[in-house]
mmCIF file of C-alpha atoms in Angstrom:
data_model
loop_
_atom_site.group_PDB
_atom_site.id
_atom_site.type_symbol
_atom_site.label_atom_id
_atom_site.label_comp_id
_atom_site.label_asym_id
_atom_site.label_seq_id
_atom_site.Cartn_x
_atom_site.Cartn_y
_atom_site.Cartn_z
ATOM 1 C CA MET A 1 45.453 42.588 -62.988
ATOM 2 C CA CYS A 2 46.815 45.888 -64.195
ATOM 3 C CA ALA A 3 46.773 49.330 -62.852
ATOM 4 C CA ALA A 4 44.006 51.408 -65.599
ATOM 5 C CA CYS A 5 41.782 47.866 -65.107
ATOM 6 C CA MET A 6 40.776 48.930 -61.218
ATOM 7 C CA LYS A 7 41.146 52.424 -61.708
ATOM 8 C CA ALA A 8 37.619 52.446 -64.160
ATOM 9 C CA PRO A 9 35.150 50.653 -61.733
ATOM 10 C CA LEU A 10 36.952 52.297 -59.116
ATOM 11 C CA ALA A 11 36.359 55.460 -60.702
ATOM 12 C CA THR A 12 32.233 55.196 -61.790
ATOM 13 C CA ALA A 13 31.037 53.952 -57.994
ATOM 14 C CA VAL A 14 32.568 57.507 -56.312
ATOM 15 C CA ALA A 15 30.311 58.671 -58.906
ATOM 16 C CA ILE A 16 27.629 56.643 -58.020
ATOM 17 C CA SER A 17 27.934 57.842 -54.320
ATOM 18 C CA LEU A 18 28.015 61.508 -55.259
ATOM 19 C CA THR A 19 25.077 61.089 -56.303
ATOM 20 C CA LEU A 20 23.074 59.420 -54.422
ATOM 21 C CA GLY A 21 24.540 62.116 -51.722
ATOM 22 C CA THR A 22 23.228 64.896 -53.103
ATOM 23 C CA ALA A 23 19.903 63.352 -53.877
ATOM 24 C CA LEU A 24 19.371 62.507 -50.019
ATOM 25 C CA SER A 25 20.685 65.442 -48.500
ATOM 26 C CA ALA A 26 18.637 67.288 -50.635
ATOM 27 C CA ASN A 27 15.542 65.682 -49.305
ATOM 28 C CA ALA A 28 16.652 65.252 -45.766
ATOM 29 C CA GLY A 29 14.560 67.752 -44.591
ATOM 30 C CA GLY A 30 11.487 65.466 -45.150
ATOM 31 C CA TYR A 31 8.495 65.929 -48.551
ATOM 32 C CA THR A 32 8.634 68.523 -50.209
ATOM 33 C CA PRO A 33 5.037 68.881 -51.803
ATOM 34 C CA THR A 34 4.617 69.433 -55.658
ATOM 35 C CA VAL A 35 3.538 72.976 -55.690
ATOM 36 C CA VAL A 36 0.172 73.623 -57.551
ATOM 37 C CA GLU A 37 -0.735 77.559 -58.699
ATOM 38 C CA PRO A 38 -4.945 77.625 -58.265
ATOM 39 C CA SER A 39 -7.074 78.299 -60.687
ATOM 40 C CA VAL A 40 -8.353 81.374 -61.356
ATOM 41 C CA VAL A 41 -12.634 81.233 -61.278
ATOM 42 C CA ALA A 42 -14.235 83.626 -63.304
ATOM 43 C CA PRO A 43 -16.655 86.003 -61.596
ATOM 44 C CA ILE A 44 -20.541 85.079 -62.404
ATOM 45 C CA VAL A 45 -22.025 88.546 -64.278
ATOM 46 C CA ASP A 46 -25.303 88.981 -65.291
ATOM 47 C CA SER A 47 -25.797 88.993 -68.377
ATOM 48 C CA ALA A 48 -29.729 89.546 -69.352
ATOM 49 C CA PRO A 49 -29.945 91.978 -71.048
ATOM 50 C CA VAL A 50 -32.234 95.381 -69.283
ATOM 51 C CA SER A 51 -34.337 96.787 -72.072
ATOM 52 C CA ASP A 52 -33.553 99.839 -74.344
ATOM 53 C CA TRP A 53 -36.021 102.699 -72.973
ATOM 54 C CA THR A 54 -35.030 105.823 -74.977
ATOM 55 C CA GLY A 55 -36.589 107.418 -77.485
ATOM 56 C CA GLY A 56 -40.186 109.192 -77.827
ATOM 57 C CA TYR A 57 -43.765 107.815 -77.476
ATOM 58 C CA ALA A 58 -47.561 108.157 -77.505
ATOM 59 C CA GLY A 59 -50.875 107.056 -75.484
ATOM 60 C CA LEU A 60 -53.742 106.849 -74.257
ATOM 61 C CA THR A 61 -55.043 106.028 -71.050
ATOM 62 C CA LEU A 62 -58.618 105.124 -69.849
ATOM 63 C CA GLY A 63 -59.705 106.274 -65.401
ATOM 64 C CA TYR A 64 -61.742 106.258 -63.044
ATOM 65 C CA ALA A 65 -61.938 109.085 -60.037
ATOM 66 C CA PHE A 66 -62.714 108.350 -56.592
ATOM 67 C CA GLY A 67 -62.289 109.471 -53.043
ATOM 68 C CA GLY A 68 -62.485 113.501 -53.626
ATOM 69 C CA ASP A 69 -63.043 115.456 -50.517
ATOM 70 C CA ASP A 70 -64.596 119.138 -51.081
ATOM 71 C CA ARG A 71 -66.560 120.209 -47.716
ATOM 72 C CA VAL A 72 -69.078 123.588 -49.027
ATOM 73 C CA GLY A 73 -69.905 126.899 -46.484
ATOM 74 C CA ILE A 74 -71.004 129.337 -47.840
ATOM 75 C CA SER A 75 -70.805 133.254 -45.787
ATOM 76 C CA ASP A 76 -72.197 136.705 -47.245
ATOM 77 C CA ASN A 77 -70.925 139.754 -47.196
ATOM 78 C CA ALA A 78 -73.590 141.149 -43.719
ATOM 79 C CA GLY A 79 -71.340 138.139 -41.515
ATOM 80 C CA MET A 80 -73.942 135.117 -41.549
ATOM 81 C CA VAL A 81 -72.258 132.062 -42.062
ATOM 82 C CA ASP A 82 -73.061 128.394 -43.139
ATOM 83 C CA SER A 83 -68.967 127.001 -42.577
ATOM 84 C CA ASP A 84 -70.613 122.736 -43.310
ATOM 85 C CA ILE A 85 -73.582 122.621 -45.613
ATOM 86 C CA ASP A 86 -71.976 118.976 -46.784
ATOM 87 C CA LYS A 87 -69.034 117.335 -49.028
ATOM 88 C CA LEU A 88 -69.072 116.971 -52.910
ATOM 89 C CA GLU A 89 -66.892 113.637 -53.091
ATOM 90 C CA LEU A 90 -65.461 114.043 -57.382
ATOM 91 C CA SER A 91 -65.543 110.827 -59.022
ATOM 92 C CA GLY A 92 -66.509 109.263 -62.284
ATOM 93 C CA ALA A 93 -64.900 108.078 -65.826
ATOM 94 C CA ASN A 94 -62.009 110.001 -68.291
ATOM 95 C CA ALA A 95 -59.533 109.813 -70.542
ATOM 96 C CA GLY A 96 -56.741 111.129 -71.929
ATOM 97 C CA ILE A 97 -53.902 111.310 -74.568
ATOM 98 C CA ARG A 98 -49.979 111.795 -73.851
ATOM 99 C CA LEU A 99 -47.239 113.093 -75.222
ATOM 100 C CA GLY A 100 -43.785 111.875 -73.645
ATOM 101 C CA TYR A 101 -40.010 111.695 -74.153
ATOM 102 C CA ARG A 102 -37.661 109.322 -72.528
ATOM 103 C CA TRP A 103 -33.510 109.610 -71.201
ATOM 104 C CA GLN A 104 -32.267 106.213 -70.124
ATOM 105 C CA SER A 105 -28.847 106.035 -67.514
ATOM 106 C CA ASP A 106 -27.944 102.173 -66.580
ATOM 107 C CA ARG A 107 -31.067 100.741 -65.196
ATOM 108 C CA TRP A 108 -32.489 104.964 -64.415
ATOM 109 C CA VAL A 109 -35.559 106.404 -66.712
ATOM 110 C CA PHE A 110 -36.148 109.472 -66.757
ATOM 111 C CA GLY A 111 -38.015 111.819 -69.100
ATOM 112 C CA PRO A 112 -41.049 114.790 -69.726
ATOM 113 C CA GLU A 113 -44.452 113.761 -69.795
ATOM 114 C CA LEU A 114 -47.627 116.147 -71.560
ATOM 115 C CA GLY A 115 -51.376 114.667 -70.914
ATOM 116 C CA PHE A 116 -54.311 115.816 -71.553
ATOM 117 C CA GLU A 117 -57.921 114.272 -69.886
ATOM 118 C CA GLY A 118 -61.504 114.382 -70.054
ATOM 119 C CA GLY A 119 -64.620 112.413 -68.786
ATOM 120 C CA ASN A 120 -67.400 112.711 -65.802
ATOM 121 C CA ILE A 121 -64.594 113.488 -63.016
ATOM 122 C CA LYS A 122 -67.993 115.097 -60.823
ATOM 123 C CA ASP A 123 -70.898 115.608 -57.814
ATOM 124 C CA SER A 124 -73.566 116.955 -56.387
ATOM 125 C CA PHE A 125 -76.069 117.272 -53.790
ATOM 126 C CA SER A 126 -79.051 118.996 -52.379
ATOM 127 C CA THR A 127 -79.264 119.285 -48.700
ATOM 128 C CA ALA A 128 -80.515 122.139 -45.905
ATOM 129 C CA GLY A 129 -82.409 123.983 -48.710
ATOM 130 C CA TYR A 130 -78.794 124.345 -51.091
ATOM 131 C CA ASP A 131 -77.923 122.199 -54.572
ATOM 132 C CA ALA A 132 -74.290 121.617 -55.404
ATOM 133 C CA GLU A 133 -72.572 121.231 -58.306
ATOM 134 C CA SER A 134 -68.794 120.379 -59.185
ATOM 135 C CA LYS A 135 -67.718 118.977 -62.416
ATOM 136 C CA ILE A 136 -63.641 119.101 -63.194
ATOM 137 C CA LYS A 137 -64.813 119.581 -66.940
ATOM 138 C CA ASN A 138 -59.999 118.817 -69.007
ATOM 139 C CA VAL A 139 -57.092 119.021 -67.191
ATOM 140 C CA LEU A 140 -53.786 119.758 -69.144
ATOM 141 C CA ALA A 141 -50.629 118.729 -66.868
ATOM 142 C CA LEU A 142 -47.003 118.129 -67.769
ATOM 143 C CA ARG A 143 -45.483 115.393 -65.550
ATOM 144 C CA ALA A 144 -42.041 114.105 -64.914
ATOM 145 C CA LYS A 145 -41.030 110.809 -64.512
ATOM 146 C CA VAL A 146 -38.045 108.680 -63.076
ATOM 147 C CA GLY A 147 -38.126 104.866 -63.116
ATOM 148 C CA TYR A 148 -36.074 102.014 -62.276
ATOM 149 C CA ALA A 149 -35.521 99.192 -65.585
ATOM 150 C CA LEU A 150 -35.738 95.457 -64.598
ATOM 151 C CA ASP A 151 -34.826 92.607 -65.844
ATOM 152 C CA ASN A 152 -38.081 91.091 -67.226
ATOM 153 C CA ASP A 153 -39.094 94.164 -69.401
ATOM 154 C CA VAL A 154 -40.723 96.469 -66.197
ATOM 155 C CA LEU A 155 -40.306 99.837 -65.549
ATOM 156 C CA LEU A 156 -41.522 101.672 -61.893
ATOM 157 C CA TYR A 157 -41.562 104.711 -61.940
ATOM 158 C CA GLY A 158 -42.887 107.796 -59.739
ATOM 159 C CA ILE A 159 -44.737 110.434 -60.505
ATOM 160 C CA VAL A 160 -44.701 114.913 -59.714
ATOM 161 C CA GLY A 161 -46.179 117.066 -62.256
ATOM 162 C CA ALA A 162 -48.213 120.648 -62.214
ATOM 163 C CA ALA A 163 -51.574 120.565 -63.595
ATOM 164 C CA ARG A 164 -54.346 123.259 -65.122
ATOM 165 C CA ALA A 165 -57.802 121.706 -64.374
ATOM 166 C CA LYS A 166 -60.821 123.947 -65.669
ATOM 167 C CA VAL A 167 -63.479 123.171 -63.518
ATOM 168 C CA ASP A 168 -67.583 124.235 -63.661
ATOM 169 C CA TYR A 169 -68.366 124.915 -59.610
ATOM 170 C CA SER A 170 -72.337 126.270 -59.022
ATOM 171 C CA VAL A 171 -73.654 126.702 -55.126
ATOM 172 C CA THR A 172 -77.127 127.882 -54.938
ATOM 173 C CA GLY A 173 -80.257 128.091 -52.401
ATOM 174 C CA ASN A 174 -80.571 130.040 -49.714
ATOM 175 C CA GLY A 175 -80.760 133.412 -51.283
ATOM 176 C CA ALA A 176 -77.736 132.219 -52.451
ATOM 177 C CA ASP A 177 -76.941 131.838 -56.904
ATOM 178 C CA ILE A 178 -72.845 131.126 -57.038
ATOM 179 C CA ARG A 179 -71.735 130.171 -60.115
ATOM 180 C CA ASP A 180 -68.703 130.292 -62.075
ATOM 181 C CA ASP A 181 -66.551 128.612 -64.339
ATOM 182 C CA TYR A 182 -63.010 128.483 -63.316
ATOM 183 C CA SER A 183 -59.771 127.077 -64.666
ATOM 184 C CA LYS A 184 -57.198 126.870 -61.387
ATOM 185 C CA THR A 185 -53.247 125.606 -61.298
ATOM 186 C CA GLY A 186 -52.704 122.468 -58.639
ATOM 187 C CA TYR A 187 -50.369 119.244 -58.512
ATOM 188 C CA ILE A 188 -50.656 115.803 -59.239
ATOM 189 C CA VAL A 189 -48.599 113.094 -57.501
ATOM 190 C CA GLY A 190 -48.764 109.310 -58.295
ATOM 191 C CA LEU A 191 -46.280 105.713 -59.067
ATOM 192 C CA GLY A 192 -47.246 103.688 -61.632
ATOM 193 C CA ALA A 193 -45.752 100.512 -63.619
ATOM 194 C CA GLU A 194 -45.488 99.533 -68.161
ATOM 195 C CA LYS A 195 -44.889 96.381 -68.983
ATOM 196 C CA LYS A 196 -43.046 96.079 -72.724
ATOM 197 C CA LEU A 197 -45.442 93.963 -75.126
ATOM 198 C CA SER A 198 -43.196 94.188 -78.174
ATOM 199 C CA GLU A 199 -40.467 96.887 -78.804
ATOM 200 C CA ARG A 200 -42.261 99.315 -80.300
ATOM 201 C CA MET A 201 -46.274 98.770 -77.837
ATOM 202 C CA SER A 202 -45.814 99.178 -74.062
ATOM 203 C CA VAL A 203 -49.517 98.433 -71.075
ATOM 204 C CA THR A 204 -49.016 100.975 -68.167
ATOM 205 C CA GLY A 205 -50.808 101.153 -64.970
ATOM 206 C CA GLU A 206 -51.111 104.235 -62.699
ATOM 207 C CA TYR A 207 -51.886 105.844 -59.215
ATOM 208 C CA GLU A 208 -52.382 109.421 -58.975
ATOM 209 C CA TYR A 209 -53.689 111.875 -56.727
ATOM 210 C CA ALA A 210 -54.707 115.203 -58.137
ATOM 211 C CA ASN A 211 -55.726 119.394 -55.502
ATOM 212 C CA PHE A 212 -56.462 122.279 -57.341
ATOM 213 C CA GLY A 213 -56.202 124.168 -53.761
ATOM 214 C CA LYS A 214 -58.251 126.367 -53.038
ATOM 215 C CA GLU A 215 -60.846 128.794 -55.197
ATOM 216 C CA THR A 216 -63.252 131.276 -53.924
ATOM 217 C CA VAL A 217 -66.772 132.134 -55.581
ATOM 218 C CA THR A 218 -68.828 134.292 -55.280
ATOM 219 C CA ASP A 219 -72.047 135.935 -57.043
ATOM 220 C CA GLY A 220 -71.171 139.450 -54.850
ATOM 221 C CA THR A 221 -73.092 138.519 -51.895
ATOM 222 C CA PHE A 222 -72.571 135.414 -51.176
ATOM 223 C CA GLU A 223 -69.459 133.095 -51.543
ATOM 224 C CA THR A 224 -68.183 129.685 -50.784
ATOM 225 C CA ARG A 225 -64.877 127.642 -51.513
ATOM 226 C CA ALA A 226 -63.604 125.434 -53.991
ATOM 227 C CA THR A 227 -61.140 122.164 -53.113
ATOM 228 C CA PRO A 228 -61.340 120.105 -55.912
ATOM 229 C CA ASP A 229 -59.231 116.902 -55.236
ATOM 230 C CA TYR A 230 -59.351 113.092 -56.369
ATOM 231 C CA HIS A 231 -57.533 109.647 -56.690
ATOM 232 C CA ASN A 232 -57.219 107.998 -59.738
ATOM 233 C CA ILE A 233 -56.440 105.046 -61.181
ATOM 234 C CA LYS A 234 -55.824 104.173 -64.304
ATOM 235 C CA LEU A 235 -54.695 101.810 -67.344
ATOM 236 C CA GLY A 236 -52.716 102.779 -70.556
ATOM 237 C CA LEU A 237 -51.411 101.905 -73.430
ATOM 238 C CA ASN A 238 -47.869 103.690 -75.224
ATOM 239 C CA PHE A 239 -46.508 103.639 -79.120
ATOM 240 C CA LYS A 240 -42.692 104.260 -78.924
ATOM 241 C CA PHE A 241 -41.253 105.667 -82.095
#
């Protein structure tokens, strides 16, 4: 056999041996698993839209006041004192109108509201020779409302404001004839909730406490101190514009 013919198979065998040797050396440390890149999971985002409460609105309210506590006492110039005759517990139906505007930042909603209410919030008594009566004729109030919008078209809010009441007040008997029709500024605090019926109409439910401080009322000889206050539960209807 010629020498050239013998060299060709020998060269092929050497090349195969070198290839196998390299492969075995690379895997001598054991099995190397395939590297798999971890998958990225997208965060879950709440896609429920928040209702838009921004803008002006007008509304109507219907309420019932209760739980007033105006204790009545009387004194005269000579120093006679009848300090605790009885108390006037103001209560009764009332109705009102309101006008307001709201701004919104994310879920927080805030704004002023001007309201006027009138009705039959009153009480009277006849005892120990005295006749007394107190009546809230009307209330003009400027309220600030701050709330938080929920996903189901509901707004929860707090209420704080200043109010001016027109009050009829009288205590007569045993020589006293105290009658006055006065105005007094006080405060209102409360809580409320509002639910949208449509894009422009919503219903409200509110609880408020109104307090009008102390007012000295006199006929020149006798005097008493009026302290009107009451709690009020109101339902309302708002129209956004």
